[in-house]
Amino acid sequence: MRAFELIEELKEGISYDGENTCDTLKAGDEGKELRRVAVTMIATLDVIKSATEWGADMIITHEPTYYDHMDNIIKSPVTDAKRALLEKSSAVLFRYHDYMHRDLPDGITEGELHYLGLSGRLELTPYFASYIYRLDEPISALELAKLIEEKLGVKQAKIAGERNKKSSVLALCFGTPGSVFNMLLDEEAQIILTGEICEWRDGEYARDAASLGLNKSVIAMSHIGSERDGMRLLAKKLAERHTEFETKYFECGEVYTYTDGI
């Protein structure tokens, strides 16, 4: 299989016209024959180095490589070093973001729920990459935050708002889809799961809502922590579907380090 064929497969069956999409080839030759395919959340310098050492012919990444949503090149020594490394590796670099979020179910959301292991029913909302999830078994925000740290390896799941009341309706806004405040205003949604929040708006609203006795909270999982398992599941699916090439997931790690050295 060649790189362009895999790219077409990744887009197959997804209702999206691709207009103004960021899902484009960022480096390499789309005609390259694939023997090894690396999948990652973010193609950091360390990930590119590790994937190159492994012999990756293609790297599939979810988020930008060049610090701009559309991967417009920002001239800097860091960008130059990254481009040089990719050129030397000759690996094909493909961004898989818009199509993944427009799949049904959303590929990122599917992966997060798969590895989190919570059973329930997923429902669409009017907002991009945001869903309601009705749990089969209620859970508190504190219990859910601990589960996120245990199951998804998130270093620190931050809770704003109510911690202890049991909740059965989650709003899933993984990454930073821009809908967190909308879901906080939704009277039905109780716990909002997301990557990053605007603390003075989202966090303070949740805190004041809890002070009024409302069952409302936000759990901020970190951007990478809230989306990487979608890419991990993608790697698993590709490995099962394609035996003609090897597939490997490369962990990029969270962007922050902490005072305990991790």
PDB file of C-alpha atoms in Angstrom:
ATOM      1  CA  MET A   1       0.000   0.000   0.000  1.00  0.00           C
ATOM      2  CA  ARG A   2       1.171   3.504  -0.805  1.00  0.00           C
ATOM      3  CA  ALA A   3       0.765   6.553   1.442  1.00  0.00           C
ATOM      4  CA  PHE A   4      -1.928   8.198  -0.683  1.00  0.00           C
ATOM      5  CA  GLU A   5      -3.992   4.998  -0.605  1.00  0.00           C
ATOM      6  CA  LEU A   6      -3.928   4.907   3.190  1.00  0.00           C
ATOM      7  CA  ILE A   7      -4.857   8.591   3.308  1.00  0.00           C
ATOM      8  CA  GLU A   8      -7.862   7.930   1.082  1.00  0.00           C
ATOM      9  CA  GLU A   9      -8.854   5.015   3.303  1.00  0.00           C
ATOM     10  CA  LEU A  10      -8.731   7.217   6.409  1.00  0.00           C
ATOM     11  CA  LYS A  11     -11.186   9.608   4.747  1.00  0.00           C
ATOM     12  CA  GLU A  12     -13.461   6.887   3.378  1.00  0.00           C
ATOM     13  CA  GLY A  13     -17.107   6.918   4.468  1.00  0.00           C
ATOM     14  CA  ILE A  14     -16.814  10.186   6.414  1.00  0.00           C
ATOM     15  CA  SER A  15     -19.345  12.864   5.525  1.00  0.00           C
ATOM     16  CA  TYR A  16     -17.053  15.861   5.113  1.00  0.00           C
ATOM     17  CA  ASP A  17     -16.142  17.739   1.956  1.00  0.00           C
ATOM     18  CA  GLY A  18     -12.652  18.603   3.169  1.00  0.00           C
ATOM     19  CA  GLU A  19     -13.027  22.293   2.332  1.00  0.00           C
ATOM     20  CA  ASN A  20     -10.388  24.360   4.154  1.00  0.00           C
ATOM     21  CA  THR A  21      -9.226  21.235   5.988  1.00  0.00           C
ATOM     22  CA  CYS A  22      -5.936  20.972   7.846  1.00  0.00           C
ATOM     23  CA  ASP A  23      -5.834  17.264   6.964  1.00  0.00           C
ATOM     24  CA  THR A  24      -3.120  17.472   4.354  1.00  0.00           C
ATOM     25  CA  LEU A  25       0.328  16.093   3.653  1.00  0.00           C
ATOM     26  CA  LYS A  26       2.913  18.076   5.625  1.00  0.00           C
ATOM     27  CA  ALA A  27       6.064  16.321   4.411  1.00  0.00           C
ATOM     28  CA  GLY A  28       7.212  13.539   2.119  1.00  0.00           C
ATOM     29  CA  ASP A  29       6.058  11.775  -1.029  1.00  0.00           C
ATOM     30  CA  GLU A  30       2.469  10.502  -1.019  1.00  0.00           C
ATOM     31  CA  GLY A  31       3.475   7.767  -3.456  1.00  0.00           C
ATOM     32  CA  LYS A  32       5.820   6.146  -0.955  1.00  0.00           C
ATOM     33  CA  GLU A  33       5.364   2.424  -0.353  1.00  0.00           C
ATOM     34  CA  LEU A  34       4.476   1.698   3.259  1.00  0.00           C
ATOM     35  CA  ARG A  35       6.237  -0.892   5.377  1.00  0.00           C
ATOM     36  CA  ARG A  36       6.004   0.855   8.748  1.00  0.00           C
ATOM     37  CA  VAL A  37       3.426   3.426   9.857  1.00  0.00           C
ATOM     38  CA  ALA A  38       3.787   5.483  13.043  1.00  0.00           C
ATOM     39  CA  VAL A  39       0.745   7.024  14.741  1.00  0.00           C
ATOM     40  CA  THR A  40       0.986   9.777  17.336  1.00  0.00           C
ATOM     41  CA  MET A  41      -0.957  12.590  18.967  1.00  0.00           C
ATOM     42  CA  ILE A  42       1.647  15.268  18.224  1.00  0.00           C
ATOM     43  CA  ALA A  43       4.720  14.862  16.023  1.00  0.00           C
ATOM     44  CA  THR A  44       7.206  16.338  18.460  1.00  0.00           C
ATOM     45  CA  LEU A  45      10.907  16.363  17.656  1.00  0.00           C
ATOM     46  CA  ASP A  46      11.377  13.383  19.979  1.00  0.00           C
ATOM     47  CA  VAL A  47       8.546  11.459  18.324  1.00  0.00           C
ATOM     48  CA  ILE A  48       9.953  12.136  14.852  1.00  0.00           C
ATOM     49  CA  LYS A  49      13.398  10.967  15.998  1.00  0.00           C
ATOM     50  CA  SER A  50      11.985   7.777  17.562  1.00  0.00           C
ATOM     51  CA  ALA A  51       9.750   7.031  14.568  1.00  0.00           C
ATOM     52  CA  THR A  52      12.698   7.569  12.210  1.00  0.00           C
ATOM     53  CA  GLU A  53      14.915   5.226  14.230  1.00  0.00           C
ATOM     54  CA  TRP A  54      12.124   2.635  14.042  1.00  0.00           C
ATOM     55  CA  GLY A  55      12.088   3.062  10.261  1.00  0.00           C
ATOM     56  CA  ALA A  56       8.703   4.739   9.802  1.00  0.00           C
ATOM     57  CA  ASP A  57       7.718   5.411   6.196  1.00  0.00           C
ATOM     58  CA  MET A  58       4.721   7.439   7.336  1.00  0.00           C
ATOM     59  CA  ILE A  59       3.740   9.377  10.463  1.00  0.00           C
ATOM     60  CA  ILE A  60       0.071  10.103  11.148  1.00  0.00           C
ATOM     61  CA  THR A  61      -0.404  12.929  13.640  1.00  0.00           C
ATOM     62  CA  HIS A  62      -3.543  14.518  15.071  1.00  0.00           C
ATOM     63  CA  GLU A  63      -2.343  17.986  16.020  1.00  0.00           C
ATOM     64  CA  PRO A  64      -0.200  20.598  14.225  1.00  0.00           C
ATOM     65  CA  THR A  65       3.482  20.006  13.671  1.00  0.00           C
ATOM     66  CA  TYR A  66       4.463  23.626  13.022  1.00  0.00           C
ATOM     67  CA  TYR A  67       2.630  25.445  15.868  1.00  0.00           C
ATOM     68  CA  ASP A  68      -0.144  26.743  13.589  1.00  0.00           C
ATOM     69  CA  HIS A  69      -3.534  25.115  13.064  1.00  0.00           C
ATOM     70  CA  MET A  70      -3.106  24.953   9.292  1.00  0.00           C
ATOM     71  CA  ASP A  71       0.635  24.200   9.650  1.00  0.00           C
ATOM     72  CA  ASN A  72       1.613  27.449   7.999  1.00  0.00           C
ATOM     73  CA  ILE A  73       5.367  27.707   8.410  1.00  0.00           C
ATOM     74  CA  ILE A  74       6.472  30.085  11.155  1.00  0.00           C
ATOM     75  CA  LYS A  75      10.112  30.936  10.459  1.00  0.00           C
ATOM     76  CA  SER A  76      12.213  30.065  13.501  1.00  0.00           C
ATOM     77  CA  PRO A  77      15.225  27.906  14.448  1.00  0.00           C
ATOM     78  CA  VAL A  78      12.850  25.360  16.014  1.00  0.00           C
ATOM     79  CA  THR A  79      10.697  25.078  12.896  1.00  0.00           C
ATOM     80  CA  ASP A  80      13.794  24.868  10.690  1.00  0.00           C
ATOM     81  CA  ALA A  81      15.189  22.017  12.808  1.00  0.00           C
ATOM     82  CA  LYS A  82      11.918  20.103  12.641  1.00  0.00           C
ATOM     83  CA  ARG A  83      11.608  20.484   8.877  1.00  0.00           C
ATOM     84  CA  ALA A  84      15.222  19.401   8.402  1.00  0.00           C
ATOM     85  CA  LEU A  85      14.676  16.310  10.536  1.00  0.00           C
ATOM     86  CA  LEU A  86      11.577  15.311   8.559  1.00  0.00           C
ATOM     87  CA  GLU A  87      13.356  15.884   5.267  1.00  0.00           C
ATOM     88  CA  LYS A  88      16.277  13.735   6.392  1.00  0.00           C
ATOM     89  CA  SER A  89      13.933  10.971   7.524  1.00  0.00           C
ATOM     90  CA  SER A  90      12.043  10.998   4.180  1.00  0.00           C
ATOM     91  CA  ALA A  91       8.932   9.946   6.118  1.00  0.00           C
ATOM     92  CA  VAL A  92       5.505  11.002   4.884  1.00  0.00           C
ATOM     93  CA  LEU A  93       3.793  13.192   7.502  1.00  0.00           C
ATOM     94  CA  PHE A  94      -0.004  13.350   7.367  1.00  0.00           C
ATOM     95  CA  ARG A  95      -2.297  15.352   9.637  1.00  0.00           C
ATOM     96  CA  TYR A  96      -5.501  13.475  10.573  1.00  0.00           C
ATOM     97  CA  HIS A  97      -7.706  15.864  12.509  1.00  0.00           C
ATOM     98  CA  ASP A  98     -10.839  17.167  10.790  1.00  0.00           C
ATOM     99  CA  TYR A  99     -11.893  13.876   9.239  1.00  0.00           C
ATOM    100  CA  MET A 100     -11.319  12.028  12.493  1.00  0.00           C
ATOM    101  CA  HIS A 101     -13.538  14.430  14.424  1.00  0.00           C
ATOM    102  CA  ARG A 102     -16.256  14.215  11.774  1.00  0.00           C
ATOM    103  CA  ASP A 103     -16.450  10.438  11.761  1.00  0.00           C
ATOM    104  CA  LEU A 104     -19.452   8.854  13.462  1.00  0.00           C
ATOM    105  CA  PRO A 105     -18.640   8.125  16.160  1.00  0.00           C
ATOM    106  CA  ASP A 106     -15.950  10.803  16.488  1.00  0.00           C
ATOM    107  CA  GLY A 107     -12.656   8.909  16.364  1.00  0.00           C
ATOM    108  CA  ILE A 108     -11.103  10.756  19.290  1.00  0.00           C
ATOM    109  CA  THR A 109     -14.187  10.413  21.481  1.00  0.00           C
ATOM    110  CA  GLU A 110     -14.449   6.734  20.598  1.00  0.00           C
ATOM    111  CA  GLY A 111     -10.875   6.122  21.695  1.00  0.00           C
ATOM    112  CA  GLU A 112     -11.215   8.015  24.963  1.00  0.00           C
ATOM    113  CA  LEU A 113     -14.357   6.098  25.900  1.00  0.00           C
ATOM    114  CA  HIS A 114     -12.823   2.787  24.800  1.00  0.00           C
ATOM    115  CA  TYR A 115      -9.840   3.076  27.132  1.00  0.00           C
ATOM    116  CA  LEU A 116     -11.753   4.809  29.920  1.00  0.00           C
ATOM    117  CA  GLY A 117     -14.127   1.842  30.038  1.00  0.00           C
ATOM    118  CA  LEU A 118     -17.348   3.670  30.980  1.00  0.00           C
ATOM    119  CA  SER A 119     -20.510   2.207  29.480  1.00  0.00           C
ATOM    120  CA  GLY A 120     -23.292   4.485  28.323  1.00  0.00           C
ATOM    121  CA  ARG A 121     -25.034   6.053  25.338  1.00  0.00           C
ATOM    122  CA  LEU A 122     -23.458   8.687  23.082  1.00  0.00           C
ATOM    123  CA  GLU A 123     -25.606  11.503  21.691  1.00  0.00           C
ATOM    124  CA  LEU A 124     -24.827  14.272  19.204  1.00  0.00           C
ATOM    125  CA  THR A 125     -24.904  17.961  20.125  1.00  0.00           C
ATOM    126  CA  PRO A 126     -24.995  21.031  17.819  1.00  0.00           C
ATOM    127  CA  TYR A 127     -21.342  21.711  18.643  1.00  0.00           C
ATOM    128  CA  PHE A 128     -18.223  20.509  16.819  1.00  0.00           C
ATOM    129  CA  ALA A 129     -16.572  17.449  18.391  1.00  0.00           C
ATOM    130  CA  SER A 130     -18.821  17.667  21.468  1.00  0.00           C
ATOM    131  CA  TYR A 131     -21.198  14.985  22.718  1.00  0.00           C
ATOM    132  CA  ILE A 132     -23.544  14.059  25.525  1.00  0.00           C
ATOM    133  CA  TYR A 133     -22.777  10.717  27.152  1.00  0.00           C
ATOM    134  CA  ARG A 134     -25.465   9.127  29.328  1.00  0.00           C
ATOM    135  CA  LEU A 135     -23.827   6.782  31.778  1.00  0.00           C
ATOM    136  CA  ASP A 136     -25.264   3.415  32.694  1.00  0.00           C
ATOM    137  CA  GLU A 137     -23.868   3.863  36.222  1.00  0.00           C
ATOM    138  CA  PRO A 138     -23.650   7.313  37.900  1.00  0.00           C
ATOM    139  CA  ILE A 139     -20.247   8.559  39.053  1.00  0.00           C
ATOM    140  CA  SER A 140     -18.953  11.609  40.931  1.00  0.00           C
ATOM    141  CA  ALA A 141     -16.468  14.068  39.427  1.00  0.00           C
ATOM    142  CA  LEU A 142     -13.874  12.993  41.996  1.00  0.00           C
ATOM    143  CA  GLU A 143     -14.330   9.311  41.139  1.00  0.00           C
ATOM    144  CA  LEU A 144     -14.185  10.087  37.425  1.00  0.00           C
ATOM    145  CA  ALA A 145     -11.030  12.196  37.767  1.00  0.00           C
ATOM    146  CA  LYS A 146      -9.305   9.348  39.605  1.00  0.00           C
ATOM    147  CA  LEU A 147     -10.440   6.911  36.896  1.00  0.00           C
ATOM    148  CA  ILE A 148      -9.043   9.215  34.204  1.00  0.00           C
ATOM    149  CA  GLU A 149      -5.669   9.311  35.932  1.00  0.00           C
ATOM    150  CA  GLU A 150      -5.664   5.537  36.386  1.00  0.00           C
ATOM    151  CA  LYS A 151      -6.992   4.399  33.004  1.00  0.00           C
ATOM    152  CA  LEU A 152      -5.688   7.118  30.681  1.00  0.00           C
ATOM    153  CA  GLY A 153      -2.412   7.928  32.401  1.00  0.00           C
ATOM    154  CA  VAL A 154      -3.312  11.598  32.801  1.00  0.00           C
ATOM    155  CA  LYS A 155      -0.910  13.049  35.332  1.00  0.00           C
ATOM    156  CA  GLN A 156      -3.318  15.520  36.881  1.00  0.00           C
ATOM    157  CA  ALA A 157      -7.067  15.728  36.212  1.00  0.00           C
ATOM    158  CA  LYS A 158      -8.245  19.110  37.566  1.00  0.00           C
ATOM    159  CA  ILE A 159     -11.785  19.523  38.908  1.00  0.00           C
ATOM    160  CA  ALA A 160     -13.661  22.836  38.970  1.00  0.00           C
ATOM    161  CA  GLY A 161     -17.065  22.814  40.665  1.00  0.00           C
ATOM    162  CA  GLU A 162     -18.964  19.973  42.342  1.00  0.00           C
ATOM    163  CA  ARG A 163     -16.773  17.023  43.345  1.00  0.00           C
ATOM    164  CA  ASN A 164     -18.892  14.508  45.231  1.00  0.00           C
ATOM    165  CA  LYS A 165     -22.444  14.338  43.874  1.00  0.00           C
ATOM    166  CA  LYS A 166     -23.153  11.404  41.574  1.00  0.00           C
ATOM    167  CA  SER A 167     -23.691  12.323  37.936  1.00  0.00           C
ATOM    168  CA  SER A 168     -25.134  10.380  35.030  1.00  0.00           C
ATOM    169  CA  VAL A 169     -24.850  12.925  32.173  1.00  0.00           C
ATOM    170  CA  LEU A 170     -21.411  13.814  30.850  1.00  0.00           C
ATOM    171  CA  ALA A 171     -20.559  16.365  28.191  1.00  0.00           C
ATOM    172  CA  LEU A 172     -17.560  15.200  26.160  1.00  0.00           C
ATOM    173  CA  CYS A 173     -15.559  18.129  24.774  1.00  0.00           C
ATOM    174  CA  PHE A 174     -12.164  16.487  24.351  1.00  0.00           C
ATOM    175  CA  GLY A 175      -9.302  18.748  23.256  1.00  0.00           C
ATOM    176  CA  THR A 176     -10.411  22.383  22.973  1.00  0.00           C
ATOM    177  CA  PRO A 177     -13.506  22.325  20.746  1.00  0.00           C
ATOM    178  CA  GLY A 178     -14.775  25.709  21.985  1.00  0.00           C
ATOM    179  CA  SER A 179     -18.038  24.386  23.410  1.00  0.00           C
ATOM    180  CA  VAL A 180     -17.218  23.986  27.103  1.00  0.00           C
ATOM    181  CA  PHE A 181     -19.164  27.051  28.216  1.00  0.00           C
ATOM    182  CA  ASN A 182     -22.121  26.099  26.026  1.00  0.00           C
ATOM    183  CA  MET A 183     -22.231  22.704  27.705  1.00  0.00           C
ATOM    184  CA  LEU A 184     -21.938  24.315  31.144  1.00  0.00           C
ATOM    185  CA  LEU A 185     -25.046  26.331  30.279  1.00  0.00           C
ATOM    186  CA  ASP A 186     -26.857  23.146  29.251  1.00  0.00           C
ATOM    187  CA  GLU A 187     -29.034  22.370  32.267  1.00  0.00           C
ATOM    188  CA  GLU A 188     -28.850  18.626  31.652  1.00  0.00           C
ATOM    189  CA  ALA A 189     -25.056  18.241  31.428  1.00  0.00           C
ATOM    190  CA  GLN A 190     -23.465  17.622  34.830  1.00  0.00           C
ATOM    191  CA  ILE A 191     -19.760  16.866  34.301  1.00  0.00           C
ATOM    192  CA  ILE A 192     -17.930  18.375  31.344  1.00  0.00           C
ATOM    193  CA  LEU A 193     -14.792  16.507  30.264  1.00  0.00           C
ATOM    194  CA  THR A 194     -12.327  18.549  28.257  1.00  0.00           C
ATOM    195  CA  GLY A 195      -8.659  19.166  27.633  1.00  0.00           C
ATOM    196  CA  GLU A 196      -8.233  22.828  28.450  1.00  0.00           C
ATOM    197  CA  ILE A 197     -10.526  25.508  29.887  1.00  0.00           C
ATOM    198  CA  CYS A 198     -10.696  29.264  30.204  1.00  0.00           C
ATOM    199  CA  GLU A 199     -10.373  29.369  33.987  1.00  0.00           C
ATOM    200  CA  TRP A 200     -11.918  32.804  34.560  1.00  0.00           C
ATOM    201  CA  ARG A 201     -15.013  31.769  32.585  1.00  0.00           C
ATOM    202  CA  ASP A 202     -15.499  27.985  32.579  1.00  0.00           C
ATOM    203  CA  GLY A 203     -13.833  27.239  35.900  1.00  0.00           C
ATOM    204  CA  GLU A 204     -15.440  30.089  37.811  1.00  0.00           C
ATOM    205  CA  TYR A 205     -18.895  29.348  36.398  1.00  0.00           C
ATOM    206  CA  ALA A 206     -18.594  25.733  37.552  1.00  0.00           C
ATOM    207  CA  ARG A 207     -17.372  26.838  40.977  1.00  0.00           C
ATOM    208  CA  ASP A 208     -20.228  29.318  41.465  1.00  0.00           C
ATOM    209  CA  ALA A 209     -22.759  26.777  40.184  1.00  0.00           C
ATOM    210  CA  ALA A 210     -21.551  24.298  42.801  1.00  0.00           C
ATOM    211  CA  SER A 211     -21.842  27.000  45.499  1.00  0.00           C
ATOM    212  CA  LEU A 212     -25.506  27.318  44.541  1.00  0.00           C
ATOM    213  CA  GLY A 213     -25.942  23.579  45.084  1.00  0.00           C
ATOM    214  CA  LEU A 214     -26.047  22.681  41.384  1.00  0.00           C
ATOM    215  CA  ASN A 215     -24.485  19.428  40.206  1.00  0.00           C
ATOM    216  CA  LYS A 216     -22.103  21.023  37.731  1.00  0.00           C
ATOM    217  CA  SER A 217     -18.371  20.531  37.233  1.00  0.00           C
ATOM    218  CA  VAL A 218     -15.569  20.596  34.681  1.00  0.00           C
ATOM    219  CA  ILE A 219     -12.691  18.134  34.579  1.00  0.00           C
ATOM    220  CA  ALA A 220      -9.669  19.473  32.679  1.00  0.00           C
ATOM    221  CA  MET A 221      -7.598  16.497  31.504  1.00  0.00           C
ATOM    222  CA  SER A 222      -4.881  18.430  29.578  1.00  0.00           C
ATOM    223  CA  HIS A 223      -5.110  18.689  25.812  1.00  0.00           C
ATOM    224  CA  ILE A 224      -2.968  15.655  25.068  1.00  0.00           C
ATOM    225  CA  GLY A 225      -4.482  13.642  27.899  1.00  0.00           C
ATOM    226  CA  SER A 226      -7.969  14.205  26.544  1.00  0.00           C
ATOM    227  CA  GLU A 227      -7.291  13.128  22.936  1.00  0.00           C
ATOM    228  CA  ARG A 228      -4.301  10.814  22.618  1.00  0.00           C
ATOM    229  CA  ASP A 229      -6.291   7.638  23.232  1.00  0.00           C
ATOM    230  CA  GLY A 230      -8.209   8.307  20.041  1.00  0.00           C
ATOM    231  CA  MET A 231      -4.907   8.036  18.179  1.00  0.00           C
ATOM    232  CA  ARG A 232      -3.927   5.001  20.217  1.00  0.00           C
ATOM    233  CA  LEU A 233      -7.153   3.298  19.128  1.00  0.00           C
ATOM    234  CA  LEU A 234      -6.511   4.319  15.509  1.00  0.00           C
ATOM    235  CA  ALA A 235      -3.103   2.613  15.653  1.00  0.00           C
ATOM    236  CA  LYS A 236      -4.750  -0.521  17.047  1.00  0.00           C
ATOM    237  CA  LYS A 237      -7.341  -0.552  14.261  1.00  0.00           C
ATOM    238  CA  LEU A 238      -4.725  -0.063  11.532  1.00  0.00           C
ATOM    239  CA  ALA A 239      -2.615  -2.897  12.960  1.00  0.00           C
ATOM    240  CA  GLU A 240      -5.627  -5.204  12.883  1.00  0.00           C
ATOM    241  CA  ARG A 241      -6.747  -4.116   9.405  1.00  0.00           C
ATOM    242  CA  HIS A 242      -3.379  -4.090   7.634  1.00  0.00           C
ATOM    243  CA  THR A 243      -0.887  -6.898   7.969  1.00  0.00           C
ATOM    244  CA  GLU A 244       1.056  -5.769   4.885  1.00  0.00           C
ATOM    245  CA  PHE A 245       2.735  -3.057   6.974  1.00  0.00           C
ATOM    246  CA  GLU A 246       3.621  -2.622  10.647  1.00  0.00           C
ATOM    247  CA  THR A 247       1.809  -0.027  12.739  1.00  0.00           C
ATOM    248  CA  LYS A 248       3.104   1.413  15.993  1.00  0.00           C
ATOM    249  CA  TYR A 249       1.746   4.076  18.345  1.00  0.00           C
ATOM    250  CA  PHE A 250       4.319   6.618  19.568  1.00  0.00           C
ATOM    251  CA  GLU A 251       3.537   8.397  22.830  1.00  0.00           C
ATOM    252  CA  CYS A 252       4.363  12.113  22.777  1.00  0.00           C
ATOM    253  CA  GLY A 253       3.764  12.630  26.508  1.00  0.00           C
ATOM    254  CA  GLU A 254       2.038  15.586  28.146  1.00  0.00           C
ATOM    255  CA  VAL A 255       3.463  19.018  27.456  1.00  0.00           C
ATOM    256  CA  TYR A 256       3.977  19.865  31.137  1.00  0.00           C
ATOM    257  CA  THR A 257       6.333  18.379  33.688  1.00  0.00           C
ATOM    258  CA  TYR A 258       5.546  18.520  37.395  1.00  0.00           C
ATOM    259  CA  THR A 259       7.343  19.196  40.650  1.00  0.00           C
ATOM    260  CA  ASP A 260       7.752  15.456  41.305  1.00  0.00           C
ATOM    261  CA  GLY A 261       9.965  15.323  38.226  1.00  0.00           C
ATOM    262  CA  ILE A 262       7.491  13.498  36.000  1.00  0.00           C
TER     263      ILE A 262
END
